[in-house]
Structure formats: C-alpha cells, structure tokens
Coordinates of C-alpha atoms in Angstrom, one line a residue:
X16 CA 0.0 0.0 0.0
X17 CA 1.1 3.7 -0.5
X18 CA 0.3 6.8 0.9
X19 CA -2.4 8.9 -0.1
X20 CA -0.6 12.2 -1.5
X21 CA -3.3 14.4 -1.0
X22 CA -5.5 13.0 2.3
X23 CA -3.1 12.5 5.4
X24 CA -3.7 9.1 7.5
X25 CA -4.9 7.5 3.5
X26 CA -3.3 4.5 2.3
X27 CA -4.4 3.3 -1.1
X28 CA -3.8 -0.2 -3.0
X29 CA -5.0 -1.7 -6.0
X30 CA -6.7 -5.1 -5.7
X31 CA -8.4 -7.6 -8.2
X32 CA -11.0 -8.6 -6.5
X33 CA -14.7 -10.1 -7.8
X34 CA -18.6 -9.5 -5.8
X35 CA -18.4 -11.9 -2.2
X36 CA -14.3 -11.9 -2.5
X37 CA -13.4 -11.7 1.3
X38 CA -11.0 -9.2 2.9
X39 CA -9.8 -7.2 5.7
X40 CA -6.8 -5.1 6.7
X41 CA -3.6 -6.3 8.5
X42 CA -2.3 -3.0 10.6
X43 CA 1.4 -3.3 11.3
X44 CA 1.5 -6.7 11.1
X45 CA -1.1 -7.0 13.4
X46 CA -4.2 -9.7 12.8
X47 CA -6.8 -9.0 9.9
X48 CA -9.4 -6.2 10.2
X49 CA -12.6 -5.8 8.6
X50 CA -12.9 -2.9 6.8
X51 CA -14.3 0.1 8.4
X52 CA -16.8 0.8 5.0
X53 CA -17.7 -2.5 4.6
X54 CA -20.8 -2.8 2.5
X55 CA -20.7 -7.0 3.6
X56 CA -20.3 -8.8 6.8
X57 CA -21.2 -12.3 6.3
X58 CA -19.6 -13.7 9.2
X59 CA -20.2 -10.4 12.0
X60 CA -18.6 -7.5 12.6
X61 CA -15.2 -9.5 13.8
X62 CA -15.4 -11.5 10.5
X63 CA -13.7 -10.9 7.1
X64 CA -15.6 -7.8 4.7
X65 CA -16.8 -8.8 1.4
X66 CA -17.1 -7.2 -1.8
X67 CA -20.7 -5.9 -2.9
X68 CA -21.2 -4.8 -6.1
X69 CA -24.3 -2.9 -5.8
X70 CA -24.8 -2.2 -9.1
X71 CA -26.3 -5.6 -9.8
X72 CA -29.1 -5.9 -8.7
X73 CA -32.0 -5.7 -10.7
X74 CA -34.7 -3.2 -9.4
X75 CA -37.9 -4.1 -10.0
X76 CA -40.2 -0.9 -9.3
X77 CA -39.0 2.8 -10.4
X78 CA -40.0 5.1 -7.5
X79 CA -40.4 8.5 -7.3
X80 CA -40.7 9.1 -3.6
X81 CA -42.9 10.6 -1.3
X82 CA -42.4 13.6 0.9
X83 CA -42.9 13.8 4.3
X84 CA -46.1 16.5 4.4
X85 CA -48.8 14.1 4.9
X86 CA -47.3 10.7 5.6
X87 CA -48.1 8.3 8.1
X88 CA -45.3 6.1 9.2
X89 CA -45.1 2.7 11.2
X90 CA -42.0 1.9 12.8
X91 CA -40.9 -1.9 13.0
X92 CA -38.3 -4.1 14.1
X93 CA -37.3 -6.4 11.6
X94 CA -36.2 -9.4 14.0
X95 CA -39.2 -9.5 15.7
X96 CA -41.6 -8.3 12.9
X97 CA -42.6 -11.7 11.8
X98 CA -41.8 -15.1 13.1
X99 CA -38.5 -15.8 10.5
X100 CA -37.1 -12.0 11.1
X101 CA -35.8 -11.4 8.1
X102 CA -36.3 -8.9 5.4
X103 CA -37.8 -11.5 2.8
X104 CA -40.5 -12.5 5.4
X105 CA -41.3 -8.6 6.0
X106 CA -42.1 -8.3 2.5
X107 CA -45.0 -10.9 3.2
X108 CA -46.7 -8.1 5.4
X109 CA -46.3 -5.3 3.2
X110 CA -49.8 -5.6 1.6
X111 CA -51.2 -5.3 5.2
X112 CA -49.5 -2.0 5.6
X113 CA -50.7 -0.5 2.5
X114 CA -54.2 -1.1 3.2
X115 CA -53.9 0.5 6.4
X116 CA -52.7 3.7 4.9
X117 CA -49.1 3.6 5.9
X118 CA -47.5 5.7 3.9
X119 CA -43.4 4.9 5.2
X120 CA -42.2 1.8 7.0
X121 CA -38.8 2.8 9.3
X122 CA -37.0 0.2 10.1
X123 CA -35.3 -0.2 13.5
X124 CA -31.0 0.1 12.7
X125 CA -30.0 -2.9 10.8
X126 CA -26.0 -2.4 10.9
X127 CA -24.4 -5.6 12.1
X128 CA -23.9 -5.6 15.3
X129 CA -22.7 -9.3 17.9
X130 CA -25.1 -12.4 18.0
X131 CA -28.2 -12.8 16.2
X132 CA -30.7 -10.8 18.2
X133 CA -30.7 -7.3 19.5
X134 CA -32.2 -4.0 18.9
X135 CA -29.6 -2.9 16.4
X136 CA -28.6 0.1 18.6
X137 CA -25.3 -1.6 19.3
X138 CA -24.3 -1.6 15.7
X139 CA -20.5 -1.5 15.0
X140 CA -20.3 -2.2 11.2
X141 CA -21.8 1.4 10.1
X142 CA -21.7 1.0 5.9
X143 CA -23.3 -2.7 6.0
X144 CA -26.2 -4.8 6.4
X145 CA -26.7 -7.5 9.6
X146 CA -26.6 -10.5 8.2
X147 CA -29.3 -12.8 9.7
X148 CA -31.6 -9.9 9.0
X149 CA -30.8 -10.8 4.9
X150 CA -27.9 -9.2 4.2
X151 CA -27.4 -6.1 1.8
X152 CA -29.9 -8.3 -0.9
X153 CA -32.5 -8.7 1.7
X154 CA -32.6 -5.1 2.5
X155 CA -32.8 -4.0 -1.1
X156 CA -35.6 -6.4 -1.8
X157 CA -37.7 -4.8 1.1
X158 CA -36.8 -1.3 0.0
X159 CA -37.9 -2.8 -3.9
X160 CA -41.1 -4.6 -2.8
X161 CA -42.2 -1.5 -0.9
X162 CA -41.9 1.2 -3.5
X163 CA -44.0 -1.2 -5.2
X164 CA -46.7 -1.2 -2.8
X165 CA -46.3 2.5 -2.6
X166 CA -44.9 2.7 0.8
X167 CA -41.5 4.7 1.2
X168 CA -38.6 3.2 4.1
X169 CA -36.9 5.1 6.3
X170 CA -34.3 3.8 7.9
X171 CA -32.8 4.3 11.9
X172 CA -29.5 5.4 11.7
X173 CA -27.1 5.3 14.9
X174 CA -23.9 8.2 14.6
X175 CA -23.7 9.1 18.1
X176 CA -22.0 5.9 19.5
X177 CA -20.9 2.5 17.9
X178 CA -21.8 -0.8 20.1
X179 CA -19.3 -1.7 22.7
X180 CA -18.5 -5.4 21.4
X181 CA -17.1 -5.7 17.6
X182 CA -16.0 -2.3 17.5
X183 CA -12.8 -2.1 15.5
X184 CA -12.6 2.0 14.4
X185 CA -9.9 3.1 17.3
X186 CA -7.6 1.1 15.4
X187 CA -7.8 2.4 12.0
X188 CA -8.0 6.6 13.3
X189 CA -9.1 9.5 15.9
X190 CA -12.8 8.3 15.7
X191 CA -13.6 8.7 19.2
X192 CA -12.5 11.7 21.4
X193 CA -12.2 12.1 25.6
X194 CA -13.3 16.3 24.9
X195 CA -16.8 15.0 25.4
X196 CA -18.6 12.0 27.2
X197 CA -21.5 10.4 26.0
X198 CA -23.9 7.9 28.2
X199 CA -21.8 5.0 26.0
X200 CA -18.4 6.3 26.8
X201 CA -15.7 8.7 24.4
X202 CA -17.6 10.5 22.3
X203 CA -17.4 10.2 18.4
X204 CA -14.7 13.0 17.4
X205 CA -17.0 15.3 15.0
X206 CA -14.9 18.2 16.1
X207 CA -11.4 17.3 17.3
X208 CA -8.3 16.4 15.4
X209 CA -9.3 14.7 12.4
X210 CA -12.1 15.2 12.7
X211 CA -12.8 15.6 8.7
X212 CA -12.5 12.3 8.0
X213 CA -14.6 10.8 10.9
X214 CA -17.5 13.5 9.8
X215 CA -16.8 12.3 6.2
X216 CA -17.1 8.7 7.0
X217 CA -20.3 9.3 8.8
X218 CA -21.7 11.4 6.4
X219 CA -20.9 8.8 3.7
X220 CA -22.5 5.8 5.3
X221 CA -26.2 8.3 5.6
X222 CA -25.7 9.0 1.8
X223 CA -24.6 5.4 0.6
X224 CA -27.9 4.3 2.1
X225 CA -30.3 6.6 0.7
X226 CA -28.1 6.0 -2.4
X227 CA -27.2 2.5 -2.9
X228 CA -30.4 1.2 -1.0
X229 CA -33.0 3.8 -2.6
X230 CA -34.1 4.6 1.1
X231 CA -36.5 7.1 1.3
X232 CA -35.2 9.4 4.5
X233 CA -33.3 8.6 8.0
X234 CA -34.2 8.7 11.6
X235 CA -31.0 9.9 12.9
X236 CA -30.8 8.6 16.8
X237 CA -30.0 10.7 19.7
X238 CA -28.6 13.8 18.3
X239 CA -28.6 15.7 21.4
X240 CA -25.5 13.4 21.7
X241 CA -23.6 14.6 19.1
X242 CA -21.0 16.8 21.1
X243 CA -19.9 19.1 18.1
X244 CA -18.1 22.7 18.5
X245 CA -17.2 23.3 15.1
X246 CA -19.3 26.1 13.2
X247 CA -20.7 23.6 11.3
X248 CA -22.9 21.6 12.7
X249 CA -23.0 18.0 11.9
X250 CA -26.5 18.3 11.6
X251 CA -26.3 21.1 9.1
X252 CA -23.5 19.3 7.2
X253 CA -25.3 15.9 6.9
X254 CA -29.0 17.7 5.7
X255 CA -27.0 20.3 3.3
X256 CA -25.5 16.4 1.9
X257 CA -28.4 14.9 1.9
X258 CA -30.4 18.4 0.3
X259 CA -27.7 17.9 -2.2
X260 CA -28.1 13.9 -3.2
X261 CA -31.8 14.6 -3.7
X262 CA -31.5 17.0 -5.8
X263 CA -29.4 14.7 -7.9
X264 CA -31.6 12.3 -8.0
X265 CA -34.8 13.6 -8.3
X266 CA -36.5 12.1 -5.0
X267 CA -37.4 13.5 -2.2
X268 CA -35.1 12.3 0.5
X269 CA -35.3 13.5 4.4
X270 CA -34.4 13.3 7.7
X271 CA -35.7 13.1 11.0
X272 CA -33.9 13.3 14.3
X273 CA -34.2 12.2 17.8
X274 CA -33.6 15.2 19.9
X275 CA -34.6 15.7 23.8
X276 CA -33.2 19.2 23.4
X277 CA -36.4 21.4 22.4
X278 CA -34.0 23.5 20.4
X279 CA -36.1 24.7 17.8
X280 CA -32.7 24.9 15.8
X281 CA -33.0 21.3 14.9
X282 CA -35.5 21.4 12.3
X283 CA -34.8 25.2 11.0
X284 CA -33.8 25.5 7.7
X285 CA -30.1 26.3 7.4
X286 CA -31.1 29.5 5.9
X287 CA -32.7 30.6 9.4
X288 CA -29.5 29.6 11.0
X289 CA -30.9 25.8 12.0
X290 CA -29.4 22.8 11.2
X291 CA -32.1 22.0 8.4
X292 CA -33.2 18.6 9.9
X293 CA -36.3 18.0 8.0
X294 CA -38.4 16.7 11.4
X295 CA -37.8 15.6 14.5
X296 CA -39.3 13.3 17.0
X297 CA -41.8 14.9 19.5
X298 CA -41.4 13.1 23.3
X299 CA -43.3 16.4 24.4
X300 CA -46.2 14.9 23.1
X301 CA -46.0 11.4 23.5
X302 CA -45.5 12.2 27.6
X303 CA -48.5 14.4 27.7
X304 CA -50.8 11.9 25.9
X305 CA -49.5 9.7 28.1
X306 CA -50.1 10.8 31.6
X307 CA -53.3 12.3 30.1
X308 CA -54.4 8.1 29.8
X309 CA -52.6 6.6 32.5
X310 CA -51.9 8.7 35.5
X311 CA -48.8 7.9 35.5
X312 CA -46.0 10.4 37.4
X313 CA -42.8 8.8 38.1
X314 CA -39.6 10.0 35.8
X315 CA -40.3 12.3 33.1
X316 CA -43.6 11.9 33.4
X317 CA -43.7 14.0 36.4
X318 CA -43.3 17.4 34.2
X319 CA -46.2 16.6 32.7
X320 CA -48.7 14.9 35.2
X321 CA -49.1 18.2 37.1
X322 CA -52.1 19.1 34.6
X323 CA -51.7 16.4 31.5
X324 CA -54.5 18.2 29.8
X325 CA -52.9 21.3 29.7
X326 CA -49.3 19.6 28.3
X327 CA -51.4 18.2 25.7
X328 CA -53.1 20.8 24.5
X329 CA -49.3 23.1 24.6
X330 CA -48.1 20.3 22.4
X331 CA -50.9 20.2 20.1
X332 CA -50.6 24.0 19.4
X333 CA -46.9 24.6 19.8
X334 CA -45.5 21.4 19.9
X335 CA -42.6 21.6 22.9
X336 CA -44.0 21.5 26.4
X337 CA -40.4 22.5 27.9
X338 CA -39.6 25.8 26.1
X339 CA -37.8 27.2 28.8
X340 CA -39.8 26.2 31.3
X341 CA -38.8 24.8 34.6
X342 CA -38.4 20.8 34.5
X343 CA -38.2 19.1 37.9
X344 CA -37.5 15.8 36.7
X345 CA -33.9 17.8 35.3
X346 CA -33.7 20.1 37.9
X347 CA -33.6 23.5 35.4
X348 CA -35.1 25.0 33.0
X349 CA -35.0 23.4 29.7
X350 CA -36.2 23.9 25.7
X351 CA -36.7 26.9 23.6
X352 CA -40.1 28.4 22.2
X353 CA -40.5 27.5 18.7
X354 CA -41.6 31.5 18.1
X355 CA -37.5 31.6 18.1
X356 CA -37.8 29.9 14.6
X357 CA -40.1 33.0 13.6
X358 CA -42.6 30.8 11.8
X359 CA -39.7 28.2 10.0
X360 CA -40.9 24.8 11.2
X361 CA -44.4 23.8 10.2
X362 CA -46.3 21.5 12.5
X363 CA -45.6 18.4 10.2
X364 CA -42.0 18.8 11.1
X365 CA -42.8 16.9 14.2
X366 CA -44.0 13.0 15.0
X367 CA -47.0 12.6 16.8
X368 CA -46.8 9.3 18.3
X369 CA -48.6 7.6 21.6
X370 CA -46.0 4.4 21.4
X371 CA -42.6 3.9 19.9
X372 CA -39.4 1.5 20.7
X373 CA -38.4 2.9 23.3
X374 CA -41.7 4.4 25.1
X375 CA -42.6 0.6 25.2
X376 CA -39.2 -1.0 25.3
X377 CA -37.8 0.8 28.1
X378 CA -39.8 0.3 30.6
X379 CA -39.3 -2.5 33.1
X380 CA -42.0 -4.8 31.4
X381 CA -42.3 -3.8 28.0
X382 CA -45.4 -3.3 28.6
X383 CA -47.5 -1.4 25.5
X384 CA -49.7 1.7 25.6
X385 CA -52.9 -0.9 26.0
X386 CA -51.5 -3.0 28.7
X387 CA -50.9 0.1 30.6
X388 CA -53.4 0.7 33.0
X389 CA -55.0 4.2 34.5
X390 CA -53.5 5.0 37.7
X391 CA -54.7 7.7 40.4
X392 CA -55.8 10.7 38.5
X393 CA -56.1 9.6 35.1
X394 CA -59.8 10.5 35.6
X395 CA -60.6 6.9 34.7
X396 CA -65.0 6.3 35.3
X397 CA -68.0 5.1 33.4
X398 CA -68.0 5.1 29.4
X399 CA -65.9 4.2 26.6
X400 CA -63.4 5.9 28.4
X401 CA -63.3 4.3 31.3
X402 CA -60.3 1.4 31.9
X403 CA -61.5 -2.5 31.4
X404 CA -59.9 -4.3 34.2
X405 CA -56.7 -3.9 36.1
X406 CA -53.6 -3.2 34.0
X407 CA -55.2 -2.6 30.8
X408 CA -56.7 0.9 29.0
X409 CA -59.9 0.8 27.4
X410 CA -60.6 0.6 23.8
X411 CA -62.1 4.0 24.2
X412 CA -58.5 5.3 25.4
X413 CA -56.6 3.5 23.0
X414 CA -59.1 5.2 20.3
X415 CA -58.8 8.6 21.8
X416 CA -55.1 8.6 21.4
X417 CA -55.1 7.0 17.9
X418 CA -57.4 9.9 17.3
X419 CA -54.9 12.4 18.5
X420 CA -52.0 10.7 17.0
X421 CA -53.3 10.3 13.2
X422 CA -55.5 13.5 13.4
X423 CA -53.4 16.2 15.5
X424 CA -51.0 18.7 13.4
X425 CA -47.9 16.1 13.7
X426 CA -47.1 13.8 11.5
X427 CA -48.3 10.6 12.7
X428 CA -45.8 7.4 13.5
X429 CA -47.3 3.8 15.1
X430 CA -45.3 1.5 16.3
X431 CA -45.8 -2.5 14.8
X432 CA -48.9 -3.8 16.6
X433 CA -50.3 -0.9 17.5
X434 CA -53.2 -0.7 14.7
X435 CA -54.9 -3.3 16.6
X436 CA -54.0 -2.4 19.9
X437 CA -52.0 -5.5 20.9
X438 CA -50.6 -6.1 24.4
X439 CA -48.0 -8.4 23.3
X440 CA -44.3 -6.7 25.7
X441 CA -41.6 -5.7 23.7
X442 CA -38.6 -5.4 25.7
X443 CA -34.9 -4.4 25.8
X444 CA -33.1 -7.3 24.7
X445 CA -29.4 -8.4 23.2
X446 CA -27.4 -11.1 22.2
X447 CA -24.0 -10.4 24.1
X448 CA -21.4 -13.2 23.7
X449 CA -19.9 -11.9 26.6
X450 CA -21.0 -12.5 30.3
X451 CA -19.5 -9.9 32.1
X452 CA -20.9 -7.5 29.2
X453 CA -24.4 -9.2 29.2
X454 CA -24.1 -8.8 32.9
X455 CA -23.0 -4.8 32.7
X456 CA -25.9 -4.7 30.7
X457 CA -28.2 -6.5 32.9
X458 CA -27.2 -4.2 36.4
X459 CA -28.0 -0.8 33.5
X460 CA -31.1 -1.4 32.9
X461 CA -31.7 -2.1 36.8
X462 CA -30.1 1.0 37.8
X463 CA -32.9 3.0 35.1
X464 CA -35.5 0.9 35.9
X465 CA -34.7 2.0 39.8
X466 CA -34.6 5.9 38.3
X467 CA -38.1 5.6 36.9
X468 CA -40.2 3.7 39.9
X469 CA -40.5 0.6 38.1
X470 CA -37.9 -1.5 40.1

C-alpha cells in the first residue's frame, strides 16, 4: 500500500477482487481487520468484509418518492416483525400496511452488530447490512417490494455511539475523542483532530444508504448526543448532503432526528441559522398523551402529570412543552419556544406518536400503551373511556389517542402492533457473547428501571 498524496492518514492499493471476495486489513503486522466501510459482513462484525457490487441488482419498481407533508409512518423491528425475522419474510406483510394507509415503514438500525438478536442500537459495522436480518440483498428487496406497494422506508441510523462489542474503528483513526462524554463512553470525534474524515465517514454511510439502498429518508438517533463545536454543525453538514443527493436524484429524501433538546434549531432551515433537519421526533407529546391516559407520574412523566390536559393541549398547538420552562425531573429549565424559529418549522416537522421502541421497550415490562393501566388521577370512570380491568386501557383510550396521533398537526408514527392495539411486551433485549458485558448490561437497565419507579 502507498500513501495517499493528498489525504493525510490515507493508504491506497489496488486489488483484483470479484462481488463476495473476502477481505480485511492487516495494521502493522497485526491480525486482519474488517474494513471500516464494509458494505458486507457475512460472518459479524469480527469476520472478514466482502465485496458488494451494488450495481447488480435488478430493481424491480421505479420510485419517485414521497415527501414527508402528509405521511403516516409505522415503525418496525425487523427481528421481531414476523416469526422468520428477516427482510424477505417482512415483504409478506407489506400488503397489510398498505391497506392501512401507511405511507413509510422505518426500520429499527439494521447495521451488524454481535449475536443474532438485539435491537440494532449496538451496531459497529456502520456501511453494512446484519446478516441474519438478509444481508445487503434482503434489505434492497424490502426497499424494492415497498416502492411497489407504494410505501417509502426510512431507515434508523445510529452516529452518536458504535456498540461496545465488535468495535474495530480506534484502530484504524481518531474516531472517538475524551473532549466529550457520552452515556456510552468517548464521544465520536465530530470536532477534534481529524475530525474531517470521521464527519466524512459518517456522512458517507447516511448517503450510501439513501443511495445504494434507494431509502427514502433517515431517523438519525440521539442527536442531542452529538457533542460538536465546530461552526458547522453536523446536523447542518449531513441535511446540506443529503439536500444535495436529492436534488441529484430527483427524489425526495429527508431526515428526522431524535432530539430531547427542544432546540427549535434542529428542524430550522439552514437559511434561518438551523441545522435543516427535515423533522424531529416529539417526546413532548407522547409524555402528555401519556399521563393524560394513565396517570402515570414517576420519571419524566412527572413534568407533565401536574395538569396532563394542559401539556397536551401546549403540544398540540406549539408542539414543545419545555420551552424554557422549569423541569423538575432535570432540575432547570430546559427547551426553547418554537416563536425563536419565527414561523420556520411547520407542525408536520414533528411526529406525533402515543407508542414507539423505546416508550414501550424501556420500561421494566415492555409493557405497551394498551396494557398500561390508568393510575390515580387519570380521571378513569363510566363510558368508553373508562379502563376495562386492572392493568389494561380501554378501547375508548386506545381510540382517543389514535385519534390524536393520526388527526393532530404532527405527522403521525405507530409502532408495529399498534393498529390493533395488541398487548404483546416488547422489551430491551441483546445477544452479548460476553458474560461480564451481558451482565453490565443487565445491572444498567436495573439501575434506570430504579430511576423511573419501576424496580
């Protein structure tokens, strides 16, 4: 190999080397590595990389995309979708879908990450596909048998950690920095020395994506954790790339973020001084809806449970609850009133949603919006809207907050199961190899569990 001439820390070689060929990189002599951009992983992320030539496959449907102004979308988890968790057997319920009016499916992350089972958050492998899940093939024939029933795919990207086993990146650069902590450790290095390249490599795995895969738009994960002091944003770089790609290709592409910080900046156009994030996630609204039909106080509920009819109807009309206002469950004030944005982020630039992943996943029992009983205060009494039997919410309140969710200003999101209100928990799981690391992961969710009242 040679150095780069032009891109410090580059080394370049020229290899022969035909679709499924399998490869990795030997640093100093030191044991194989798979490639940081692997597009193939067939063996995990501690396995050999294999070539992908993505311009064979046959696409079956030409798509034109949809934008995100009246969409409904329906988050899944691919592993526990269907029985077989795979790609191939999720194309078996797209036809269900459709004829409820979904307009996008996003997918839960679907990096590689260890074992067969796991939420995908601990993804390590950030340009590939997981394997069991189908591989790069399985995802574009989801992507293709979608467009064909008319329903766009967004996709769950994770850019503000990588998973703690499998993770090879220290080794090949400054990818992680100690100038900021994250809840998962060093931080990823968007703003320290070399720095370029890590914002590059992340920046190209989002594009190759919407690209390679013909994904419709992103839910970007966390962002609030995405420690970054340049004057740039990484936000604003990665929707000013993505801006960019769809213009080349003539589809609408988007993004959505995760953000707890009420910053009204997040979804501003660049040209207001935002980041240009084309929606965000709204927890303001989820947590008033929710304490509105359960009662329930404990952890961040408590902001809210004070007068849950109020909360919803700030949320409704403005969107943030917290928009500088005091938050005992973080001890300050917190948020930012959307009027800061002077009129640049339109109600549809927020989900509405009354379950999601992790709404349902983290608590202690996975328990779903329907299995979730009224409490003391909820106002529960005679009528539709009254609760049918310990630990369970009426019909009537599972239809009210449908009836919010799919008819309020947001743009409305249900999680799999919901359109039939099952009770089925979905919980926190993994699939760590490791004991002490299973363990570690076992005392965590204890710990939050403790934080929230449900230990």
């Amino acid at each position: 190999m040679v150095r780069h001439p032009e891109r410090p820390g580059w080394w370049t070689a020229s290899v022969p080397a035909a679709p499924g060929a399998r490869y990795g990189f030997a640093l100093d002599g030191g044991p194989a590595l798979p490639d940081p951009r692997s597009r193939r992983q067939p063996e995990g992320p501690d396995g050999p990389s294999a070539v992908v030539d993505h311009d064979a496959y046959d696409w079956r449907h030409a798509w034109r995309g949809r934008r995100l102004p009246g969409s409904v979308l329906y988050e899944l988890h691919v592993g526990t979708f269907t029985r077989e968790g795979t790609f191939d057997a999720a194309v078996e319920r797209l036809p269900h879908l459709a004829a409820l009016g979904v307009t996008h499916i996003e997918l839960l992350p679907v990096c590689p990450f260890p074992g067969r089972h796991g939420w995908g958050y601990e993804g390590v492998s950030l340009w590939a596909v997981h394997e069991p899940y189908g591989g790069p093939d399985g995802l574009k024939r989801l992507v293709d048998a979608a467009h064909g029933h008319g329903l766009g795919v967004v996709l769950d990207v994770v850019h503000n950690h990588l998973g703690p086993s499998g993770n090879h990146l220290p080794a090949f650069g400054p990818y992680f920095t100690e100038a900021h902590q994250t809840p998962w450790g060093a931080a990823i290095n968007l703003d320290g020395p070399g720095s370029d390249e890590v914002r590059a490599y992340l920046t190209g795995s989002a594009l190759a994506f919407l690209r390679d895969y013909r994904l419709d738009g992103l839910r970007l994960d966390a962002v609030h954790a995405l420690a970054d002091t340049r004057a740039e944003h990484f936000l604003a770089a990665l929707s000013r790339a993505v801006d960019a790609l769809a213009a080349h290709t003539g589809r609408p592409l988007f993004l959505i973020a995760e953000s707890d910080l009420n910053d009204p900046r997040t979804t501003a156009p660049r040209t207001a001084h935002g980041h240009g994030v084309h929606a965000q996630w709204n927890d303001d609204f989820h947590h008033a809806l929710h304490t509105a039909l359960t009662g329930e106080s404990q952890g961040y509920y408590a902001d809210f449970a004070r007068d849950p009819f109020a909360a919803l109807h700030k949320t409704l009309t403005g969107a943030f609850f917290h928009d500088g206002t005091y938050s005992s469950f973080r001890g300050r004030s917190h948020g930012r009133s959307l009027d800061a944005a002077k009129g640049a982020v339109p109600a549809h630039r927020f989900l509405a949603y009354a379950q999601t992943h992790d709404q349902i996943g983290n608590r202690a029992l996975g328990d779903r919006l329907s299995g979730t009983g009224p409490g003391p205060g909820s106002g529960s009494g005679s009528g539709s809207g009254s609760d049918s039997g310990p630990g369970r919410l009426s019909p009537g309140r599972l239809a009210c907050a449908a009836a919010l969710v799919l008819l309020g200003p947001g743009t409305p999101m249900l999680f799999m199961g919901e359109e039939w209100g099952a009770g089925t928990p979905w919980q926190f799981f993994t699939d760590h190899t490791d004991p002490e690391l299973a363990e570690a992961v076992r005392r965590g969710r204890r710990r939050e569990f403790a934080a929230h009242g449900w230990a």
